[in-house]
Each structure stands twice: as structure tokens, then as C-alpha cells.
Short mmCIF file of C-alpha atoms in Angstrom, two decimals:
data_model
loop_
_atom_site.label_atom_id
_atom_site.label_comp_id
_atom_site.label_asym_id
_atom_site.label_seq_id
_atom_site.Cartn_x
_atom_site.Cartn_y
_atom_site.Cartn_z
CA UNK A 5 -204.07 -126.91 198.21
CA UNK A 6 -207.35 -128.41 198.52
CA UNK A 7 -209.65 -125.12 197.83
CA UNK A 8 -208.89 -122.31 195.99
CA UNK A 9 -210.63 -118.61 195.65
CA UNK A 10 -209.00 -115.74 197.78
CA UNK A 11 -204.99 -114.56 197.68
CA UNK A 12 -204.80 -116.29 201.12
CA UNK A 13 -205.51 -119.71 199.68
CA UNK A 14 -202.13 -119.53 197.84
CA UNK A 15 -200.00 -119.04 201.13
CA UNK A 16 -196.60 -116.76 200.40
CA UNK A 17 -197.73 -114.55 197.68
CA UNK A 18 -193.79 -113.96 196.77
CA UNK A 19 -193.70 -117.51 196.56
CA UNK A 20 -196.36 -117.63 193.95
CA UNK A 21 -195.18 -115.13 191.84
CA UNK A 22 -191.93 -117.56 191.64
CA UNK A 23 -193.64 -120.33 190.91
CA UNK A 24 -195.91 -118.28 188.19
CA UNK A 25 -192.66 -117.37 186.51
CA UNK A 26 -191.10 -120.81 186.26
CA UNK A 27 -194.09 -122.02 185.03
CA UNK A 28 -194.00 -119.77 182.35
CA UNK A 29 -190.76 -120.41 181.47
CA UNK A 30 -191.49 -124.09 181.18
CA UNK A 31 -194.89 -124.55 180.84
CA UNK A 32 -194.84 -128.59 180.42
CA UNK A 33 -191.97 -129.47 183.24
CA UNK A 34 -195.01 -130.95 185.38
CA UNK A 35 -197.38 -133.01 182.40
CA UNK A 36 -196.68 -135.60 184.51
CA UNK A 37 -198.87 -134.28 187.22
CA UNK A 38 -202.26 -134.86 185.29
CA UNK A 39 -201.52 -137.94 183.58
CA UNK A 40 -204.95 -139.97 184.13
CA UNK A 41 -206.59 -137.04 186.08
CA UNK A 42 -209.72 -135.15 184.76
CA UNK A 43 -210.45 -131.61 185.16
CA UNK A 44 -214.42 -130.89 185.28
CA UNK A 45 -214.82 -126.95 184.11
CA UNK A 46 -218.77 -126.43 185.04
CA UNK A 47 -220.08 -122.49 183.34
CA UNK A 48 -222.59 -120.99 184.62
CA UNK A 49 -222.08 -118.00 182.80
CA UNK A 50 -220.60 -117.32 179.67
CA UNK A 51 -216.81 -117.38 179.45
CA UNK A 52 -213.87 -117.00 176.85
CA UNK A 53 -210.65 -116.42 178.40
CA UNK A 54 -211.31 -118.41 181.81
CA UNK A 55 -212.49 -121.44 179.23
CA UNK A 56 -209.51 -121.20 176.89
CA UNK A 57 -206.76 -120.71 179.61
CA UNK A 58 -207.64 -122.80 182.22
CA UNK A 59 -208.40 -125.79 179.38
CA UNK A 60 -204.96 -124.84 178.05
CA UNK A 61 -203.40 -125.11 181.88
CA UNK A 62 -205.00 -128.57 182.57
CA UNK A 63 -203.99 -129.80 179.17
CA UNK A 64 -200.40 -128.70 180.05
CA UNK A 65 -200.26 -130.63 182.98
CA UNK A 66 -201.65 -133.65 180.84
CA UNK A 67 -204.49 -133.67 182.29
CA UNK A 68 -208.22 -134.75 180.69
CA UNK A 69 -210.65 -131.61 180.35
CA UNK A 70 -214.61 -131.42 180.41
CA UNK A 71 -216.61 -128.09 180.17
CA UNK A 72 -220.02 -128.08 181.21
CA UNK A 73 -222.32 -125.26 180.37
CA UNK A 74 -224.93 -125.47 182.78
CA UNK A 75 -227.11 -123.49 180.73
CA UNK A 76 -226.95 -125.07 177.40
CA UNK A 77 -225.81 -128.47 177.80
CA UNK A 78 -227.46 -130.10 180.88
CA UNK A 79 -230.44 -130.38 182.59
CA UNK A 80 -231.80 -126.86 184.27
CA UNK A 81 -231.00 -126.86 187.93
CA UNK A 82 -232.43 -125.48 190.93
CA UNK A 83 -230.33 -124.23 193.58
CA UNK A 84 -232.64 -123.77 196.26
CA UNK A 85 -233.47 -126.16 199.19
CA UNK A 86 -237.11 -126.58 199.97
CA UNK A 87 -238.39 -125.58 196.39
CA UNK A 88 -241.41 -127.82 195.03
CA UNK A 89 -239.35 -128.64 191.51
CA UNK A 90 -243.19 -127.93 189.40
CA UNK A 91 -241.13 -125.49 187.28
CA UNK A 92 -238.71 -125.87 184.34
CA UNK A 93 -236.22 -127.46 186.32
CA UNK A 94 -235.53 -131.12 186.24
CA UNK A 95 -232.56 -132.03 188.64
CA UNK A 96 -231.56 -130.19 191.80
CA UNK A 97 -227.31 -129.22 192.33
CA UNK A 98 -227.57 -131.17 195.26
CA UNK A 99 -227.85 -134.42 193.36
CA UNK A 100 -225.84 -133.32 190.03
CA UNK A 101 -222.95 -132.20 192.23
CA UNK A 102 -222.07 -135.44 193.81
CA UNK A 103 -223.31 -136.71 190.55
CA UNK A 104 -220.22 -134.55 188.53
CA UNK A 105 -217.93 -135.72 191.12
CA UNK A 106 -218.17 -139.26 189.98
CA UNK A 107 -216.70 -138.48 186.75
CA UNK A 108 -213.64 -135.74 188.00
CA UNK A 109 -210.60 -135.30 189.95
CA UNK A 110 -210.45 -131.83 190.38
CA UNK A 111 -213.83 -128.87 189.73
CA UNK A 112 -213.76 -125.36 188.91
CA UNK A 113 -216.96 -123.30 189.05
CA UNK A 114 -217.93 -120.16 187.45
CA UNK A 115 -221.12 -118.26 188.52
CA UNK A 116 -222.08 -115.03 188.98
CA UNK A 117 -223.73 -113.02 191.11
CA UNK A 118 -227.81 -112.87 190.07
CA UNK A 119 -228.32 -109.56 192.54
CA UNK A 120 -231.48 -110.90 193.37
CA UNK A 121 -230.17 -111.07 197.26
CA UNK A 122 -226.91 -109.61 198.01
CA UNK A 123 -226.70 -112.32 201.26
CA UNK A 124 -226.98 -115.15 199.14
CA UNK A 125 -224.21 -113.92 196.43
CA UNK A 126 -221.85 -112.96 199.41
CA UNK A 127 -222.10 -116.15 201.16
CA UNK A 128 -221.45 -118.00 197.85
CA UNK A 129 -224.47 -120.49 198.22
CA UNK A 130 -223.27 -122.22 194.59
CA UNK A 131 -219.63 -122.67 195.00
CA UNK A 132 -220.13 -123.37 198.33
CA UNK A 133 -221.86 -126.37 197.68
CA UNK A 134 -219.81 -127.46 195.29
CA UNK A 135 -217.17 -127.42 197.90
CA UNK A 136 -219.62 -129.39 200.13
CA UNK A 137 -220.85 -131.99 198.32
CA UNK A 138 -218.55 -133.09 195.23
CA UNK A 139 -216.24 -134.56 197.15
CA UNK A 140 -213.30 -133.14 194.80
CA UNK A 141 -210.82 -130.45 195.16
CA UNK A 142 -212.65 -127.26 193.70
CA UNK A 143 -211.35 -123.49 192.66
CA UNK A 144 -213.15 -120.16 191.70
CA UNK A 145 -212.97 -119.79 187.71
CA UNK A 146 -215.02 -116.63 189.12
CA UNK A 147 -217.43 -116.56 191.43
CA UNK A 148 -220.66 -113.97 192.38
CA UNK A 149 -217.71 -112.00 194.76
CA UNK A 150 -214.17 -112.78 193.51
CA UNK A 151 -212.35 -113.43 190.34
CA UNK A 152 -208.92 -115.43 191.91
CA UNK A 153 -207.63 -116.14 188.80
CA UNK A 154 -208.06 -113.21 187.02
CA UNK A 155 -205.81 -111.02 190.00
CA UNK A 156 -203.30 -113.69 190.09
CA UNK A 157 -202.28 -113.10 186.52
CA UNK A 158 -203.04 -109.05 187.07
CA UNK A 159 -200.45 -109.62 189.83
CA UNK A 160 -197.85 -111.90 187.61
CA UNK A 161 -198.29 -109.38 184.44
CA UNK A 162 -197.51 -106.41 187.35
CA UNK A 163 -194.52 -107.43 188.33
CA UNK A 164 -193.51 -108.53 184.74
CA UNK A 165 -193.84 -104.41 184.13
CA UNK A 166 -193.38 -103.01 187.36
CA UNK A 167 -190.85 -99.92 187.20
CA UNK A 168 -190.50 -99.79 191.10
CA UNK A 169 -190.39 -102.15 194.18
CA UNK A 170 -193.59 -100.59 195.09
CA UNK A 171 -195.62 -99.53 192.26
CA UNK A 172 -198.61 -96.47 192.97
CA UNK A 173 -201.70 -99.04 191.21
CA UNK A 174 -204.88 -97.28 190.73
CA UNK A 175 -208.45 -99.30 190.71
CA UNK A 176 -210.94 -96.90 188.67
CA UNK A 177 -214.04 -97.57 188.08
CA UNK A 178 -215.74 -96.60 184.49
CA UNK A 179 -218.84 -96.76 182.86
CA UNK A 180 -220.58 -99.31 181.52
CA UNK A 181 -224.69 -99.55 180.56
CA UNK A 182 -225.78 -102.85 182.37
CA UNK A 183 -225.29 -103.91 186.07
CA UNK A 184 -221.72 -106.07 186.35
CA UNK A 185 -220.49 -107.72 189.44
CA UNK A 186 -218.21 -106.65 192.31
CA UNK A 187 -215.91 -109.71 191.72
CA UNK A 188 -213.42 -108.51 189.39
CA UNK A 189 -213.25 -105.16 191.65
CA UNK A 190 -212.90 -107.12 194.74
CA UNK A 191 -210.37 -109.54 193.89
CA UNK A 192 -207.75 -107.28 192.77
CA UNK A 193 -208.28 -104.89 195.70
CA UNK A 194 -207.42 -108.08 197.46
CA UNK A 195 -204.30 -109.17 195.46
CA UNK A 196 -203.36 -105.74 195.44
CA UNK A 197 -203.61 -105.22 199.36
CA UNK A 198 -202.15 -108.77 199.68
CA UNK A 199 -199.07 -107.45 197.47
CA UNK A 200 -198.51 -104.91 199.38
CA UNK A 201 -198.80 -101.93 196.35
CA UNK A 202 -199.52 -98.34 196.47
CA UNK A 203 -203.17 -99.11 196.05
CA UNK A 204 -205.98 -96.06 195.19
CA UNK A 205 -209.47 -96.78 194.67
CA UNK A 206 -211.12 -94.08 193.08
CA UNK A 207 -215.31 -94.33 192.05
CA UNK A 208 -218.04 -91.93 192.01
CA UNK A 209 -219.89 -91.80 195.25
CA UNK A 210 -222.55 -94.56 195.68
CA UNK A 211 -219.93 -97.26 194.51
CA UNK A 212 -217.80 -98.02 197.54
CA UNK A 213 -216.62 -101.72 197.75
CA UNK A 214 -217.08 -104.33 200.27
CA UNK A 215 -214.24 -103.14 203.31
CA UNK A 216 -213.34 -106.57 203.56
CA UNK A 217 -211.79 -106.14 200.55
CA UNK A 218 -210.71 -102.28 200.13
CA UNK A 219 -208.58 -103.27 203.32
CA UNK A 220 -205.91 -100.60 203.08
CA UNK A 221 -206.78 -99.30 199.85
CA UNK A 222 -207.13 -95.00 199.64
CA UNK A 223 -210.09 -94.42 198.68
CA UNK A 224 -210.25 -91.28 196.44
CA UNK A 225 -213.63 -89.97 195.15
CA UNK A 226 -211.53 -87.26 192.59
CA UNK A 227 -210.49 -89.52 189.71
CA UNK A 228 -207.78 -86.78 188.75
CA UNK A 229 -206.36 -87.04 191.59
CA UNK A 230 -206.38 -90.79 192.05
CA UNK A 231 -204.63 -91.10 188.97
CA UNK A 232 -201.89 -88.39 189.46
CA UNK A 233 -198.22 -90.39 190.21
CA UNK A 234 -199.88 -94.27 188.77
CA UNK A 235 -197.76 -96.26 187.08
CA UNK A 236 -200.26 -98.97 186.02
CA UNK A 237 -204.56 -98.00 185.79
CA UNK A 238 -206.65 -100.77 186.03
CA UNK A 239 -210.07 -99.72 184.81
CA UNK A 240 -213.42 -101.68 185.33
CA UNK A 241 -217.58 -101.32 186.10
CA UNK A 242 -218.85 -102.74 188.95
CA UNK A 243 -222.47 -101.91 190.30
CA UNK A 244 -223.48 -100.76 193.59
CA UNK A 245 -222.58 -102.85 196.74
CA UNK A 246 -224.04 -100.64 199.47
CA UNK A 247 -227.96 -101.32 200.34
CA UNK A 248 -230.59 -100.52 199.69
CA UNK A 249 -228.70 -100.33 195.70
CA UNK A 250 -227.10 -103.45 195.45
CA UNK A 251 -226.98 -104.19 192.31
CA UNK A 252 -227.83 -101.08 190.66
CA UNK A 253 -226.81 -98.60 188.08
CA UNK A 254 -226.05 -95.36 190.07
CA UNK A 255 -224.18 -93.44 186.95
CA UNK A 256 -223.07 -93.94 183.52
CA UNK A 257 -220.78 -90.45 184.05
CA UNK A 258 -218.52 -90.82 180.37
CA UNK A 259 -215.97 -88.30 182.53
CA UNK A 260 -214.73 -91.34 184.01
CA UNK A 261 -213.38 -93.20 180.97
CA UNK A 262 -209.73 -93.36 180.54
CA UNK A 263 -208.59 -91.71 177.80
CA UNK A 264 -204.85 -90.53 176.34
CA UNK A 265 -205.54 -87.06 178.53
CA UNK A 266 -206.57 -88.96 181.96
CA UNK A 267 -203.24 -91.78 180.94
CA UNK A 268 -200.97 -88.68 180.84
CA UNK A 269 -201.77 -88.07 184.36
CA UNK A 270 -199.78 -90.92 185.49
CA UNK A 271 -196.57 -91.44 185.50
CA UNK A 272 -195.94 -93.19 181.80
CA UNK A 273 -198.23 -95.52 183.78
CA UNK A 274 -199.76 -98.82 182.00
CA UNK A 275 -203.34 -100.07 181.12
CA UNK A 276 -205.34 -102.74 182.20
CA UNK A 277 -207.83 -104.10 182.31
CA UNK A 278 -209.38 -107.80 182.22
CA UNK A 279 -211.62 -108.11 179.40
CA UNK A 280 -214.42 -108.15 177.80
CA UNK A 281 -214.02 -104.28 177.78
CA UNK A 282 -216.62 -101.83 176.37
CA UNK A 283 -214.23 -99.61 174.22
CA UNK A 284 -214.63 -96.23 174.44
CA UNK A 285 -216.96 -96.28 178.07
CA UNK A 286 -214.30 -98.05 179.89
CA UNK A 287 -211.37 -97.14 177.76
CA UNK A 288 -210.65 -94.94 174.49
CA UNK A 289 -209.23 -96.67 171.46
CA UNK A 290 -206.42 -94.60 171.75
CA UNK A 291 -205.17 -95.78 175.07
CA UNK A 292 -206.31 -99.91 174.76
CA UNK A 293 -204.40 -99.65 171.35
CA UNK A 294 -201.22 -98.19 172.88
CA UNK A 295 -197.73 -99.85 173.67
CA UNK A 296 -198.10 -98.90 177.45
CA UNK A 297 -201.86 -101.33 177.28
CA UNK A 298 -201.25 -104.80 179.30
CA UNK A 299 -204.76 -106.04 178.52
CA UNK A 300 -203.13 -108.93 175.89
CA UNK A 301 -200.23 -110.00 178.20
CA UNK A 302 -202.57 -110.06 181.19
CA UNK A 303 -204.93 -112.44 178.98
CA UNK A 304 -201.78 -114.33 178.07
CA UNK A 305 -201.27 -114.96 181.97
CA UNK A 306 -204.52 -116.14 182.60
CA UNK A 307 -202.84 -119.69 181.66
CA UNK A 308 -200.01 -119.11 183.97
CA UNK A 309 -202.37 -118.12 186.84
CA UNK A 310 -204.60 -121.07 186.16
CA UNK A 311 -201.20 -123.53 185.64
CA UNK A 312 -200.05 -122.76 189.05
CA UNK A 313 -203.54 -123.38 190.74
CA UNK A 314 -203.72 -126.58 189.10
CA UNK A 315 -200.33 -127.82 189.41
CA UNK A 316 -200.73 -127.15 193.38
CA UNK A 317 -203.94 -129.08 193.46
CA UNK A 318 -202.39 -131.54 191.60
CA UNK A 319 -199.33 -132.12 193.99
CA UNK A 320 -201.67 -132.13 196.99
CA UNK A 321 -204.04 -134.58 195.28
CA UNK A 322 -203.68 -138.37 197.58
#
């Protein structure tokens, strides 16, 4: 594996999962893997579990780790072609990502989307170059449209819990008071789809996903009723997709955060969620705090998700 940031980059998904689950259960079986090979981490955006877990990965696979922050440790970078550099920014990506490459073996990127033009954070202008011109193997540590990593280790920490072959999973969106991206949304619609679940996606009108990645999904604009049957309830914000409000804040409705009552709609059905998480908009203490709340082992997994990306890489590296 050469590239890595939709479900279909991982080939047999039941495969995966396998491989997830060994890893877990022997974490440093492949060390030898990354002996003498350096992982470049390069953050765009701010970051706390894809930092820590995919540092801990490499560093189980014996490999060498630098983070970059982009915005506080390096030079201020334009990403535009055709731009007369007169402002505050010194070097363009199109020299500092060759540039990085010099000094790696394998990339990941994280940037999000800036909603300033819903074209350019679709077509993934940053990662893609990355891709492009480093000359390195490189994989989504979340992008401006997907979050790979993140619905990996939703999908591992699933079927860790599941209480049926094929579990009823409901994507809900909640409030939250500042624009977020469709990533996090998109990617596990994906991995769900991909998986093969009972998938419902339930919103307020005004916040329907990209179809490329509802897929199969129900869509169901009565929370209630979305909920009725779930066995696990993933909750999280994403702002509008849909012209002309990309980008925007269409409600902050507080009936749509899970609480115990909405929880006892499902069928003893779990929590998640994939943190940071605005307590009580997205979720009540209550139900974050409870024994049937996944948010922790879903963290934990982050590692695992990350391991398996990196070991693959790793094994394909020449």
C-alpha cells in the first residue's frame, strides 16, 4: 500500500479487521519493519489523539518519528500556484514538499477543510500534492473530506462490541457552535457502507452529506426514529455540504443531543463518538460517562488503526 485515505485503499475490509486484531494482540511482532525508517507527521491543524497514536504506531514498528506543525514551527506556506509571494509567506508547498521528502520514508498529512471553496477542499489540493510531489508513500491523518483513520478504529472498536452479525449503527448529527468539517461524517458513512452495517443517517434538513459517501445509508430526517432498534450511536457536528451553505451553521437545535432518554431508544445500544466532544451539545454527561460509552476504547484504537496502515506501508516499502 503505497497511498492511503478511503476504506478502498485497504483492500478486504474483513481482512483488515484481522490484521487490526493481531496487531493488538501483539503490538511489537513487526519492530522490525521500521528499523532505520522515518515517519514525517506534518499538522496543519491542531491534533491530540492522531499525534499521540500514530507517533505511538510508528514507534512500535521501530520506526524514527518527526511532527511538523506547519503553523508554529516552520516557515508560513502558500498553497496556491500563481500567487505573487509579497505577503507573510516565505516558502511555497511546492518546494517544502519535495524538500520534507528528503528527510522521510513514509508522510502523513493532516489539514482541514478552510470552506473558503468547497471545490478546492473536495478535490484535496494539499494532500494531493503531497502525494504528487514528495516522492514518499503518504496517508490521511485527516484530511478537508475524510478522517481514514479515525473509521478504521470506529470499525475495529465495532466489532470488538458488536452484539449481532449485522449491527443497526446510527450516524446523528448534534450541535455544536462553530462550523466543523464533513470529514469525520463522511468517513464513517464510508466504513460503515463498506462494512456492510445497518447504517441510518439522521440530521436536520439542510445537512445532507456528500452521496458519494451516504452510498446506501437511510437517510432519516426524525432523529427518534433513526435511533429506535440502534445498537451503537455515533454522534458528531458537521456543517452544511449543499451550496450555496457550504460551510455554514444552519442550526444549533439542543433537541438533537443525545441524552440517557434519546440512548434508551436503542436497543442497550453504545456511544460514540471520536473526540474532542462538546459535552452536553453533542452528548449529556450522563450518557459519555456511562458503561455502554466507547469513546475511550475507540481512542485506544486509534493506535491499532494507525499500526496497521503503517505496517502495510512498511511491507510494501522497496
Amino acid at each position: 500500500m503505497k497511498y492511503f485515505q478511503h476504506v478502498a485503499d485497504l483492500g478486504d475490509l474483513q481482512q483488515a479487521v484481522k490484521e487490526a486484531l493481531e496487531v493488538k494482540a501483539n503490538r511489537y511482532a513487526y519492530k522490525h519493519l521500521g528499523e532505520n525508517k522515518t515517519l514525517l507527521m506534518i499538522f496543519f491543524n491542531s491534533s491530540l489523539r492522531t499525534r499521540l497514536s500514530t507517533q505511538k504506531a510508528a514507534m512500535n514498528l521501530g520506526m524514527n518519528v518527526i511532527a511538523l506543525d506547519v503553523n508554529q514551527g516552520a516557515w508560513k506556506l502558500e498553497t496556491e500556484r500563481g500567487v505573487i509571494m509579497d505577503g507573510d509567506k516565505p516558502e511555497h508547498l511546492l518546494e517544502a514538499i519535495p524538500v520534507m521528502g528528503c528527510y522521510c520514508d513514509v508522510i502523513g498529512v493532516r489539514s482541514f477543510a478552510r470552506f473558503e471553496n468547497k471545490a478546492d477542499d473536495y478535490e484535496e489540493k494539499i494532500l494531493m500534492q503531497f502525494i504528487k510531489y514528495s516522492g514518499r508513500p503518504v496517508f490521511a491523518m485527516e484530511t478537508a473530506t475524510v478522517h481514514p483513520l479515525q473509521s478504521f478504529a470506529d470499525l475495529i472498536t465495532i466489532e470488538e462490541h458488536k452484539p449481532v452479525q449485522r449491527p443497526k449503527v446510527v450516524l446523528t448529527w448534534a450541535p455544536h457552535p462553530k462550523a466543523l468539517p464533513q470529514a469525520v461524517p463522511n468517513s464513517f458513512a464510508e466504513w460503515m457502507n463498506a462494512a456492510d452495517y445497518d447504517l441510518v443517517i439522521t440530521h436536520p434538513h439542510g445537512y445532507e452529506l456528500d452521496p458519494r459517501f451516504v452510498g446506501n445509508a437511510t437517510v432519516e430526517y426524525d432523529q427518534d426514529k433513526a435511533l429506535a432498534g440502534a445498537h451503537f450511536v455515533y454522534a458528531k457536528n458537521w456543517s452544511a455540504y449543499a451550496d450555496p451553505n457550504y460551510g455554514k451553521v444552519l442550526s444549533t437545535d439542543r433537541n438533537w443531543t443525545i441524552t440517557t432518554e434519546k440512548m434508551a431508544l436503542t436497543d442497550n445500544g453504545y456511544f460514540m463518538h471520536c473526540l474532542p466532544v462538546r459535552r452536553n451539545m453533542i452528548v449529556s454527561d450522563d450518557v459519555i460517562e456511562s458503561d455502554h460509552s466507547l469513546v475511550i476504547p475507540e481512542a485506544a484504537n486509534r493506535e491499532i488503526s494507525a499500526q496497521v496502515v503503517l505496517k502495510r506501508i512498511l511491507e510494501d516499502l522497496k
